[in-house]
Coordinates of C-alpha atoms in Angstrom, one line a residue:
X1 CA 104.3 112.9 113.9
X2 CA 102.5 114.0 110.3
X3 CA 103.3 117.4 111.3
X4 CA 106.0 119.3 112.4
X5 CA 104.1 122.1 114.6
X6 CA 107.5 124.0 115.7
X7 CA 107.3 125.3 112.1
X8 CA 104.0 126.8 112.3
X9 CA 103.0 130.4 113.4
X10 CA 100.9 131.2 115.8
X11 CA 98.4 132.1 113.4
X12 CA 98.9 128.9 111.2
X13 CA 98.0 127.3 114.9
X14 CA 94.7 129.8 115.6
X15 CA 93.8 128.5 112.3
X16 CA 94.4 124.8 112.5
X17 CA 92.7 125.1 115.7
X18 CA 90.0 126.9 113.9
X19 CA 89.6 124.1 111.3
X20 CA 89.5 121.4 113.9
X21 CA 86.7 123.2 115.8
X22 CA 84.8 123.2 112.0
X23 CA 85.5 119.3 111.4
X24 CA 83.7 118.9 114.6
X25 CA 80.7 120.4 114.7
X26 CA 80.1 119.1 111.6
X27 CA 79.6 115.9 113.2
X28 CA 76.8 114.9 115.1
X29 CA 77.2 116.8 118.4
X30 CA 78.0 115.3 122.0
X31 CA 79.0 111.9 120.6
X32 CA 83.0 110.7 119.8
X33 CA 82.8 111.3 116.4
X34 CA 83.3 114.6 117.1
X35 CA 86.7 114.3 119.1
X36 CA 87.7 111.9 116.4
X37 CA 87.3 114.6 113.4
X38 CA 89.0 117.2 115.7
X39 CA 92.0 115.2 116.3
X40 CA 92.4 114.5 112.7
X41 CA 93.2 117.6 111.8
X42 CA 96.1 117.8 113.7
X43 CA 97.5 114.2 112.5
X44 CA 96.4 112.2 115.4
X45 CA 94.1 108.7 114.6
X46 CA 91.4 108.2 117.1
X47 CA 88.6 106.1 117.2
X48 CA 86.7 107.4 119.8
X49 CA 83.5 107.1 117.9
X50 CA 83.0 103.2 119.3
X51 CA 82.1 104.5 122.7
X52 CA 78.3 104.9 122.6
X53 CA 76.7 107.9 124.1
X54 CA 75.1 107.9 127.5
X55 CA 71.7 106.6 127.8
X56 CA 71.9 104.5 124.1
X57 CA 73.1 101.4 126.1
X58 CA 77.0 99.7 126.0
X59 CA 80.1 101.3 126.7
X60 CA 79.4 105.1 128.2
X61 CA 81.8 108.1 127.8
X62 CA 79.8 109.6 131.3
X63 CA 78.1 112.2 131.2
X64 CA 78.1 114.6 128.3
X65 CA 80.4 117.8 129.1
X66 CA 79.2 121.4 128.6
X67 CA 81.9 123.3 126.6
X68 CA 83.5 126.6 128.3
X69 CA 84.0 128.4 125.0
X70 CA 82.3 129.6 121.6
X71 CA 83.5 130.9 119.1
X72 CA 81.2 132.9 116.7
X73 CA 81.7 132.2 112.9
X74 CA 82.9 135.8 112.2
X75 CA 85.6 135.9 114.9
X76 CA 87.3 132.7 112.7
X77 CA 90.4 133.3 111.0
X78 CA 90.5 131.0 107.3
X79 CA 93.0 128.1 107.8
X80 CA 95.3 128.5 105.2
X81 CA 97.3 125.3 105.1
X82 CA 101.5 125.2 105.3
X83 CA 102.4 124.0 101.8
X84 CA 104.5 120.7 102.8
X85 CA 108.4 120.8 102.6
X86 CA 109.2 119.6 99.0
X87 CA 107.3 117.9 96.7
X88 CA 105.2 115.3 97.8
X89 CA 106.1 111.9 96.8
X90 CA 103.3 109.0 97.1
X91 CA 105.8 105.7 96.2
X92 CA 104.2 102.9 94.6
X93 CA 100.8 104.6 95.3
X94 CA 98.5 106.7 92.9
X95 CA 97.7 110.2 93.8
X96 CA 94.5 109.8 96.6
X97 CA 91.5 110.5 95.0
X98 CA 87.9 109.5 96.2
X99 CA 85.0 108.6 94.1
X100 CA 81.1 109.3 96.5
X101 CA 78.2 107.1 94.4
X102 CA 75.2 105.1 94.2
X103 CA 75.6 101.0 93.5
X104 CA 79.3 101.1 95.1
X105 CA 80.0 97.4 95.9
X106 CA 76.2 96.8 95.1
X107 CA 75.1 99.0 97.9
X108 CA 71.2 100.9 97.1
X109 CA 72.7 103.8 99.0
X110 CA 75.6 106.4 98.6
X111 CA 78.9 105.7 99.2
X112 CA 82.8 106.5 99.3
X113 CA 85.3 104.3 97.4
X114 CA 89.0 105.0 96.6
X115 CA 89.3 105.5 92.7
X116 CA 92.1 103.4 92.3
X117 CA 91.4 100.3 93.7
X118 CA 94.8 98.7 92.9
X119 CA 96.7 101.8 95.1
X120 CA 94.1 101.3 98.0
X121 CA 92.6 98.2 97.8
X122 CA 89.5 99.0 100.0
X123 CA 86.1 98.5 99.3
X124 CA 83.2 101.0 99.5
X125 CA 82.1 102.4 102.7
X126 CA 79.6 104.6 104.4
X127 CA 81.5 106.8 106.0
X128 CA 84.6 108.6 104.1
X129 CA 86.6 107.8 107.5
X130 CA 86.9 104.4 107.1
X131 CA 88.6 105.0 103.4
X132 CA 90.7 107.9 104.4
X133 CA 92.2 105.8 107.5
X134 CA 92.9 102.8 104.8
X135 CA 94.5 105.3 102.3
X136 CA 96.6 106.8 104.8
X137 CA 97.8 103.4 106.2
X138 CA 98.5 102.0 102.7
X139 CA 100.9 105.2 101.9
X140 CA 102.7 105.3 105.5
X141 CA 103.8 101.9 105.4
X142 CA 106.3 100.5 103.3
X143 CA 104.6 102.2 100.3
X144 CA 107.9 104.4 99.4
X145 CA 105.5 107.8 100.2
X146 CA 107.7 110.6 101.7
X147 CA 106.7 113.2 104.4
X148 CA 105.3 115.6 102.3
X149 CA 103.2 113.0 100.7
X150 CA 101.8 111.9 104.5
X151 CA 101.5 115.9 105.8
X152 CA 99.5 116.6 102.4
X153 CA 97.4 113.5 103.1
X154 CA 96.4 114.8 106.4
X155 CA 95.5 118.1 104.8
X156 CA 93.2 116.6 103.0
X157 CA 91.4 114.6 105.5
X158 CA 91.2 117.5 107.2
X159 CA 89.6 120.0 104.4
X160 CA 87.2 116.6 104.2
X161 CA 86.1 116.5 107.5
X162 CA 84.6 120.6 107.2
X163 CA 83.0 119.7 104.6
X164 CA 79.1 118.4 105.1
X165 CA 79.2 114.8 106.5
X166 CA 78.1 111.5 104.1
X167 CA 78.1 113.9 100.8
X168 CA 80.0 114.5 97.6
X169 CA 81.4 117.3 99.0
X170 CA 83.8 115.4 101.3
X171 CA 85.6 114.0 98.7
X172 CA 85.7 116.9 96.8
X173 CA 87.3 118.6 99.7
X174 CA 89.6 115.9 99.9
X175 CA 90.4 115.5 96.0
X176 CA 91.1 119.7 95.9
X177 CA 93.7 119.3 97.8
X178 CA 95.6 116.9 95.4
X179 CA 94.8 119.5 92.5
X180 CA 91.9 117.1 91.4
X181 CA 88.5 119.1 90.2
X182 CA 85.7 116.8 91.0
X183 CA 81.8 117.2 90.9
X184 CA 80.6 114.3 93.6
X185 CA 78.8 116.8 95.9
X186 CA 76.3 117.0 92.9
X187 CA 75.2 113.3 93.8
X188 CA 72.2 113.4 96.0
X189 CA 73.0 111.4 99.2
X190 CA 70.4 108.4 99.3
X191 CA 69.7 105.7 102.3
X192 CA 69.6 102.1 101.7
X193 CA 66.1 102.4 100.3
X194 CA 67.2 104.8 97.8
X195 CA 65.3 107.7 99.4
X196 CA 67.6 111.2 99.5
X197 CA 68.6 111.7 103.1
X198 CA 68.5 115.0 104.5
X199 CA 72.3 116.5 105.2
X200 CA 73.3 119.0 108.3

């Protein structure tokens, strides 16, 4: 496991809970994406988000399920991350850092890349998922990155996926956490026509 819940409070757990309910409905709602952002926050890889919604055609997840609970905006506590034990540690690997842009592997529309492509060795992709996933897998194995390193990694996956989906602001969500100031969420998001597309 990428984190060790005993340690937390019960308020540390109202607010990771909290967080994960945030990454999720800031995906698009009653399809798999959503469980998928949820359970990253605590650590756990999913990839629910193959299973296509009833009535679109393929796979089905059955019928869509009306939650019990809501939780207003103001009744939230702020998720104030456990700082990791000891100094994080990321091996052979550069710090993470994400770069969002237009012309990314000659794509017309935006994108997410790793900035060091020697580190993470991943090409561009639409959705900051995909890189996040690659990064994570390239500093848990064999890569010489401690614990700290992997529980601050998930951190920041987890501050990415509350911020709004398929912008600059995800990986300057993600890059914060690493101490790294970045300015991506001033690139418009743009389609594969190079129209802006309209964000939640």
């Amino acid at each position: 496991m990428s984190k060790d819940f005993v340690t937390l409070t019960a308020l540390s757990v109202i607010s990771l809970l909290a967080l994960a309910l945030a990454a999720a409905s800031q995906r698009t709602p009653k399809v798999c994406a959503q469980a998928d952002a949820f359970n990253a926050v605590f650590g756990v890889r999913t990839n629910l988000s193959i299973i296509t919604p009833p009535g679109s055609g393929g796979i089905s997840a059955g019928p869509p399920l009306t939650p019990a609970l809501s939780f207003p905006a103001t009744s939230i506590p702020p998720y104030t991350p456990a700082p990791p034990s000891g100094a994080a540690n990321f091996g052979t690997c550069s710090t993470p850092e994400i770069k969002f842009a237009v012309g990314l592997d000659g794509r017309k529309e935006t994108a997410f890349a790793p900035i060091d492509p020697v580190s993470y060795g991943h090409g561009s992709a639409d959705d900051i998922d995909v890189i996040t996933s690659f990064m994570y897998d390239a500093l848990a194995n064999n890569r010489g990155a401690n614990q700290a390193a992997e529980d601050l990694f998930v951190q920041a996956e987890a501050a990415a996926n509350a911020a709004t989906p398929l912008t600059g602001a995800q990986t300057d969500a993600f890059n914060g956490v690493f101490g790294q100031t970045t300015n991506f969420a001033s690139v418009t998001p743009v389609d594969d026509t190079g129209n802006p597309v309209q964000t939640l």
